[in-house]
Amino acid sequence: MTTIIERLEALRRHYNLSARGLADRLDQRPSTVVNYCNGSQPPKLEFIEHVLQLFPDISAEWLIRGKEPMLVTEHPDLAVLKKKYETEILVKEGIIKELRSIILEKNQNKQSPDRQQLVG
C-alpha cells in the first residue's frame, strides 16, 4: 500500500465498514471521514490517533508509514511469560530466604563454619 488513503480503505474492508460506518464508530462527522477516505482531504493526526485507539490491533507503523503487517502480531505467549516469571520469582524467593537465613545467623552470632567463610 502506498498511501494512507489506501490503508484507510484496507482498514475499512478489514472491519467491513463503510466510510459512514467508520465515522459512526469514531464519533466523527460522516462528511469528514468520507473526505479522508476518498482522498479529497488528508487525514489529520487527531483522526489517525483516534483510529489507532479504537482499533488497537491495527499497527501504527502500518497505518502511518505503510510498513507491513497491518495487524499487530506481537501478542505475548501467556504460557511462556508465566513460566519465565514463575521461575524468576522462585529464584528471587530462594535468594531472599538464603539472605534472611544469613542475616539471622549473623545477628545471633550462630554462623555455621561454611557461612563464616562466605560472609566473613
Short mmCIF file of N, CA and C in Angstrom, two decimals:
data_model
loop_
_atom_site.label_atom_id
_atom_site.label_comp_id
_atom_site.label_asym_id
_atom_site.label_seq_id
_atom_site.Cartn_x
_atom_site.Cartn_y
_atom_site.Cartn_z
N MET A 1 0.84 -1.17 0.00
CA MET A 1 0.00 0.00 0.00
C MET A 1 0.90 1.24 0.00
N THR A 2 0.57 2.16 -0.83
CA THR A 2 1.45 3.31 -0.95
C THR A 2 0.93 4.56 -0.26
N THR A 3 -0.38 4.70 -0.10
CA THR A 3 -0.89 5.93 0.51
C THR A 3 -1.73 5.61 1.74
N ILE A 4 -1.85 6.60 2.58
CA ILE A 4 -2.67 6.43 3.78
C ILE A 4 -4.14 6.24 3.41
N ILE A 5 -4.54 6.81 2.28
CA ILE A 5 -5.92 6.64 1.80
C ILE A 5 -6.18 5.15 1.51
N GLU A 6 -5.24 4.51 0.84
CA GLU A 6 -5.38 3.08 0.54
C GLU A 6 -5.39 2.25 1.82
N ARG A 7 -4.59 2.67 2.80
CA ARG A 7 -4.55 1.93 4.07
C ARG A 7 -5.86 2.12 4.85
N LEU A 8 -6.43 3.32 4.80
CA LEU A 8 -7.73 3.52 5.44
C LEU A 8 -8.80 2.65 4.77
N GLU A 9 -8.71 2.55 3.45
CA GLU A 9 -9.65 1.69 2.71
C GLU A 9 -9.48 0.23 3.13
N ALA A 10 -8.24 -0.21 3.28
CA ALA A 10 -7.98 -1.59 3.71
C ALA A 10 -8.51 -1.81 5.13
N LEU A 11 -8.34 -0.83 5.99
CA LEU A 11 -8.85 -0.93 7.36
C LEU A 11 -10.38 -1.05 7.35
N ARG A 12 -11.02 -0.22 6.53
CA ARG A 12 -12.49 -0.30 6.44
C ARG A 12 -12.94 -1.66 5.94
N ARG A 13 -12.27 -2.17 4.91
CA ARG A 13 -12.62 -3.50 4.38
C ARG A 13 -12.41 -4.57 5.44
N HIS A 14 -11.30 -4.46 6.18
CA HIS A 14 -10.99 -5.45 7.21
C HIS A 14 -12.11 -5.53 8.25
N TYR A 15 -12.63 -4.39 8.63
CA TYR A 15 -13.70 -4.35 9.63
C TYR A 15 -15.09 -4.30 9.02
N ASN A 16 -15.15 -4.43 7.70
CA ASN A 16 -16.42 -4.44 6.97
C ASN A 16 -17.26 -3.19 7.29
N LEU A 17 -16.60 -2.03 7.16
CA LEU A 17 -17.26 -0.75 7.46
C LEU A 17 -17.29 0.13 6.23
N SER A 18 -18.37 0.86 6.07
CA SER A 18 -18.40 1.92 5.06
C SER A 18 -17.72 3.14 5.68
N ALA A 19 -17.50 4.17 4.89
CA ALA A 19 -16.93 5.40 5.43
C ALA A 19 -17.85 5.97 6.51
N ARG A 20 -19.16 5.89 6.26
CA ARG A 20 -20.11 6.37 7.26
C ARG A 20 -20.09 5.49 8.51
N GLY A 21 -19.94 4.19 8.31
CA GLY A 21 -19.84 3.28 9.46
C GLY A 21 -18.60 3.56 10.28
N LEU A 22 -17.50 3.85 9.60
CA LEU A 22 -16.27 4.21 10.29
C LEU A 22 -16.47 5.52 11.06
N ALA A 23 -17.14 6.47 10.44
CA ALA A 23 -17.42 7.75 11.09
C ALA A 23 -18.25 7.53 12.36
N ASP A 24 -19.23 6.66 12.27
CA ASP A 24 -20.06 6.37 13.45
C ASP A 24 -19.22 5.76 14.56
N ARG A 25 -18.38 4.79 14.21
CA ARG A 25 -17.53 4.14 15.22
C ARG A 25 -16.57 5.13 15.86
N LEU A 26 -16.08 6.09 15.05
CA LEU A 26 -15.11 7.07 15.54
C LEU A 26 -15.77 8.30 16.15
N ASP A 27 -17.10 8.35 16.08
CA ASP A 27 -17.86 9.50 16.56
C ASP A 27 -17.39 10.79 15.86
N GLN A 28 -17.27 10.69 14.53
CA GLN A 28 -16.84 11.80 13.69
C GLN A 28 -17.96 12.15 12.72
N ARG A 29 -17.87 13.32 12.15
CA ARG A 29 -18.84 13.70 11.11
C ARG A 29 -18.62 12.83 9.88
N PRO A 30 -19.67 12.27 9.32
CA PRO A 30 -19.51 11.41 8.14
C PRO A 30 -18.83 12.12 6.98
N SER A 31 -19.13 13.39 6.75
CA SER A 31 -18.52 14.09 5.61
C SER A 31 -17.00 14.20 5.78
N THR A 32 -16.54 14.38 7.01
CA THR A 32 -15.10 14.47 7.26
C THR A 32 -14.42 13.15 6.93
N VAL A 33 -15.00 12.06 7.43
CA VAL A 33 -14.40 10.74 7.22
C VAL A 33 -14.48 10.35 5.75
N VAL A 34 -15.58 10.66 5.08
CA VAL A 34 -15.70 10.39 3.65
C VAL A 34 -14.61 11.14 2.89
N ASN A 35 -14.37 12.39 3.25
CA ASN A 35 -13.30 13.18 2.58
C ASN A 35 -11.93 12.57 2.83
N TYR A 36 -11.69 12.07 4.04
CA TYR A 36 -10.41 11.40 4.32
C TYR A 36 -10.28 10.12 3.51
N CYS A 37 -11.36 9.37 3.44
CA CYS A 37 -11.32 8.06 2.78
C CYS A 37 -11.26 8.16 1.26
N ASN A 38 -11.81 9.22 0.69
CA ASN A 38 -11.74 9.33 -0.77
C ASN A 38 -10.56 10.18 -1.23
N GLY A 39 -9.80 10.72 -0.29
CA GLY A 39 -8.58 11.44 -0.64
C GLY A 39 -8.78 12.91 -0.94
N SER A 40 -10.00 13.44 -0.81
CA SER A 40 -10.17 14.87 -1.09
C SER A 40 -9.59 15.74 0.02
N GLN A 41 -9.32 15.14 1.17
CA GLN A 41 -8.72 15.87 2.27
C GLN A 41 -7.78 14.91 3.01
N PRO A 42 -6.54 15.35 3.33
CA PRO A 42 -5.65 14.44 4.06
C PRO A 42 -6.12 14.28 5.51
N PRO A 43 -6.05 13.08 6.04
CA PRO A 43 -6.49 12.88 7.42
C PRO A 43 -5.59 13.62 8.41
N LYS A 44 -6.21 14.18 9.43
CA LYS A 44 -5.46 14.89 10.47
C LYS A 44 -4.90 13.89 11.46
N LEU A 45 -3.85 14.32 12.15
CA LEU A 45 -3.20 13.46 13.12
C LEU A 45 -4.17 13.00 14.21
N GLU A 46 -5.04 13.88 14.65
CA GLU A 46 -6.01 13.51 15.68
C GLU A 46 -6.91 12.37 15.20
N PHE A 47 -7.26 12.41 13.92
CA PHE A 47 -8.08 11.35 13.35
C PHE A 47 -7.33 10.02 13.37
N ILE A 48 -6.07 10.05 12.94
CA ILE A 48 -5.24 8.83 12.93
C ILE A 48 -5.10 8.29 14.35
N GLU A 49 -4.84 9.15 15.31
CA GLU A 49 -4.71 8.71 16.70
C GLU A 49 -6.00 8.07 17.18
N HIS A 50 -7.12 8.66 16.81
CA HIS A 50 -8.42 8.12 17.22
C HIS A 50 -8.66 6.74 16.59
N VAL A 51 -8.28 6.58 15.34
CA VAL A 51 -8.40 5.28 14.67
C VAL A 51 -7.57 4.23 15.42
N LEU A 52 -6.34 4.58 15.77
CA LEU A 52 -5.46 3.64 16.45
C LEU A 52 -5.96 3.30 17.85
N GLN A 53 -6.62 4.25 18.52
CA GLN A 53 -7.19 3.96 19.83
C GLN A 53 -8.39 3.03 19.71
N LEU A 54 -9.21 3.26 18.70
CA LEU A 54 -10.41 2.45 18.52
C LEU A 54 -10.09 1.04 18.04
N PHE A 55 -9.04 0.92 17.24
CA PHE A 55 -8.65 -0.38 16.68
C PHE A 55 -7.22 -0.71 17.13
N PRO A 56 -7.05 -1.18 18.38
CA PRO A 56 -5.70 -1.40 18.92
C PRO A 56 -4.93 -2.52 18.22
N ASP A 57 -5.61 -3.37 17.46
CA ASP A 57 -4.89 -4.44 16.75
C ASP A 57 -4.30 -3.95 15.43
N ILE A 58 -4.59 -2.70 15.04
CA ILE A 58 -4.00 -2.13 13.82
C ILE A 58 -2.63 -1.56 14.18
N SER A 59 -1.65 -1.89 13.39
CA SER A 59 -0.29 -1.42 13.62
C SER A 59 -0.18 0.06 13.25
N ALA A 60 0.33 0.86 14.15
CA ALA A 60 0.55 2.28 13.88
C ALA A 60 1.57 2.46 12.75
N GLU A 61 2.59 1.63 12.75
CA GLU A 61 3.60 1.68 11.68
C GLU A 61 2.95 1.45 10.32
N TRP A 62 2.03 0.54 10.28
CA TRP A 62 1.35 0.25 9.01
C TRP A 62 0.47 1.42 8.59
N LEU A 63 -0.36 1.90 9.51
CA LEU A 63 -1.30 2.95 9.15
C LEU A 63 -0.60 4.24 8.76
N ILE A 64 0.42 4.61 9.49
CA ILE A 64 1.09 5.89 9.24
C ILE A 64 2.13 5.79 8.14
N ARG A 65 2.93 4.75 8.16
CA ARG A 65 4.06 4.65 7.23
C ARG A 65 3.93 3.60 6.14
N GLY A 66 2.97 2.70 6.30
CA GLY A 66 2.80 1.64 5.30
C GLY A 66 3.69 0.45 5.51
N LYS A 67 4.30 0.32 6.69
CA LYS A 67 5.18 -0.82 6.98
C LYS A 67 4.33 -2.00 7.40
N GLU A 68 4.48 -3.10 6.68
CA GLU A 68 3.71 -4.32 6.97
C GLU A 68 4.16 -4.91 8.29
N PRO A 69 3.33 -5.64 8.97
CA PRO A 69 1.98 -6.07 8.65
C PRO A 69 0.94 -5.07 9.15
N MET A 70 -0.27 -5.25 8.67
CA MET A 70 -1.37 -4.37 9.06
C MET A 70 -1.76 -4.58 10.53
N LEU A 71 -1.81 -5.83 10.93
CA LEU A 71 -2.24 -6.15 12.28
C LEU A 71 -1.04 -6.36 13.19
N VAL A 72 -1.19 -5.95 14.44
CA VAL A 72 -0.15 -6.18 15.43
C VAL A 72 -0.09 -7.68 15.67
N THR A 73 1.08 -8.24 15.48
CA THR A 73 1.21 -9.69 15.60
C THR A 73 2.03 -10.11 16.81
N GLU A 74 2.52 -9.16 17.56
CA GLU A 74 3.41 -9.47 18.68
C GLU A 74 2.65 -9.63 19.98
N HIS A 75 1.68 -10.51 19.99
CA HIS A 75 0.96 -10.80 21.22
C HIS A 75 1.81 -11.79 22.01
N PRO A 76 2.09 -11.49 23.28
CA PRO A 76 2.94 -12.40 24.05
C PRO A 76 2.24 -13.73 24.30
N ASP A 77 3.02 -14.78 24.28
CA ASP A 77 2.51 -16.11 24.61
C ASP A 77 2.42 -16.18 26.13
N LEU A 78 1.20 -16.24 26.64
CA LEU A 78 0.99 -16.19 28.09
C LEU A 78 1.66 -17.35 28.82
N ALA A 79 1.68 -18.51 28.23
CA ALA A 79 2.30 -19.67 28.88
C ALA A 79 3.81 -19.44 29.04
N VAL A 80 4.44 -18.87 28.01
CA VAL A 80 5.87 -18.60 28.07
C VAL A 80 6.16 -17.53 29.12
N LEU A 81 5.36 -16.47 29.12
CA LEU A 81 5.55 -15.40 30.11
C LEU A 81 5.37 -15.93 31.53
N LYS A 82 4.34 -16.75 31.72
CA LYS A 82 4.08 -17.29 33.05
C LYS A 82 5.25 -18.13 33.52
N LYS A 83 5.75 -18.99 32.65
CA LYS A 83 6.88 -19.84 33.03
C LYS A 83 8.11 -19.00 33.33
N LYS A 84 8.36 -18.01 32.50
CA LYS A 84 9.54 -17.15 32.68
C LYS A 84 9.47 -16.44 34.03
N TYR A 85 8.35 -15.84 34.33
CA TYR A 85 8.26 -15.06 35.55
C TYR A 85 8.11 -15.94 36.79
N GLU A 86 7.47 -17.09 36.66
CA GLU A 86 7.40 -18.01 37.80
C GLU A 86 8.80 -18.44 38.21
N THR A 87 9.62 -18.80 37.23
CA THR A 87 10.99 -19.21 37.51
C THR A 87 11.77 -18.07 38.14
N GLU A 88 11.63 -16.88 37.58
CA GLU A 88 12.33 -15.72 38.11
C GLU A 88 11.90 -15.43 39.55
N ILE A 89 10.62 -15.52 39.83
CA ILE A 89 10.11 -15.28 41.18
C ILE A 89 10.63 -16.34 42.15
N LEU A 90 10.62 -17.59 41.71
CA LEU A 90 11.12 -18.66 42.58
C LEU A 90 12.59 -18.46 42.91
N VAL A 91 13.38 -18.08 41.93
CA VAL A 91 14.81 -17.84 42.15
C VAL A 91 14.98 -16.69 43.14
N LYS A 92 14.25 -15.60 42.93
CA LYS A 92 14.36 -14.46 43.84
C LYS A 92 13.91 -14.82 45.24
N GLU A 93 12.84 -15.61 45.37
CA GLU A 93 12.38 -16.04 46.69
C GLU A 93 13.46 -16.88 47.37
N GLY A 94 14.12 -17.75 46.61
CA GLY A 94 15.20 -18.57 47.17
C GLY A 94 16.35 -17.71 47.65
N ILE A 95 16.70 -16.70 46.90
CA ILE A 95 17.78 -15.80 47.29
C ILE A 95 17.39 -15.04 48.56
N ILE A 96 16.17 -14.57 48.60
CA ILE A 96 15.69 -13.83 49.78
C ILE A 96 15.73 -14.71 51.02
N LYS A 97 15.27 -15.96 50.90
CA LYS A 97 15.29 -16.87 52.04
C LYS A 97 16.72 -17.12 52.51
N GLU A 98 17.63 -17.30 51.58
CA GLU A 98 19.03 -17.55 51.93
C GLU A 98 19.64 -16.32 52.61
N LEU A 99 19.36 -15.14 52.09
CA LEU A 99 19.87 -13.91 52.71
C LEU A 99 19.28 -13.72 54.11
N ARG A 100 18.00 -14.00 54.25
CA ARG A 100 17.36 -13.89 55.56
C ARG A 100 18.03 -14.83 56.56
N SER A 101 18.30 -16.03 56.13
CA SER A 101 18.97 -17.01 56.99
C SER A 101 20.36 -16.52 57.39
N ILE A 102 21.10 -15.97 56.46
CA ILE A 102 22.45 -15.46 56.73
C ILE A 102 22.37 -14.32 57.74
N ILE A 103 21.43 -13.41 57.54
CA ILE A 103 21.30 -12.27 58.44
C ILE A 103 20.93 -12.73 59.85
N LEU A 104 19.99 -13.67 59.94
CA LEU A 104 19.60 -14.17 61.26
C LEU A 104 20.77 -14.84 61.96
N GLU A 105 21.53 -15.63 61.25
CA GLU A 105 22.69 -16.29 61.83
C GLU A 105 23.73 -15.28 62.28
N LYS A 106 23.96 -14.26 61.45
CA LYS A 106 24.96 -13.25 61.78
C LYS A 106 24.53 -12.46 63.01
N ASN A 107 23.24 -12.12 63.07
CA ASN A 107 22.73 -11.36 64.21
C ASN A 107 22.76 -12.17 65.51
N GLN A 108 22.66 -13.45 65.41
CA GLN A 108 22.65 -14.30 66.60
C GLN A 108 24.03 -14.87 66.89
N ASN A 109 25.05 -14.47 66.10
CA ASN A 109 26.42 -14.99 66.24
C ASN A 109 26.44 -16.52 66.22
N LYS A 110 25.56 -17.10 65.43
CA LYS A 110 25.49 -18.55 65.31
C LYS A 110 25.72 -18.95 63.87
N GLN A 111 26.78 -18.42 63.30
CA GLN A 111 27.06 -18.74 61.91
C GLN A 111 27.69 -20.13 61.82
N SER A 112 27.25 -20.85 60.83
CA SER A 112 27.87 -22.14 60.57
C SER A 112 29.25 -21.88 59.96
N PRO A 113 30.18 -22.79 60.08
CA PRO A 113 31.53 -22.58 59.55
C PRO A 113 31.56 -22.30 58.04
N ASP A 114 30.71 -22.98 57.28
CA ASP A 114 30.71 -22.73 55.84
C ASP A 114 30.19 -21.34 55.50
N ARG A 115 29.28 -20.83 56.31
CA ARG A 115 28.77 -19.47 56.08
C ARG A 115 29.78 -18.42 56.52
N GLN A 116 30.56 -18.71 57.55
CA GLN A 116 31.56 -17.77 58.01
C GLN A 116 32.57 -17.47 56.91
N GLN A 117 32.88 -18.48 56.12
CA GLN A 117 33.81 -18.29 55.00
C GLN A 117 33.17 -17.39 53.93
N LEU A 118 31.87 -17.54 53.73
CA LEU A 118 31.18 -16.75 52.72
C LEU A 118 31.00 -15.30 53.17
N VAL A 119 30.56 -15.12 54.42
CA VAL A 119 30.18 -13.79 54.89
C VAL A 119 31.36 -13.08 55.54
N GLY A 120 32.20 -13.80 56.22
CA GLY A 120 33.39 -13.20 56.83
C GLY A 120 33.22 -12.77 58.24
#
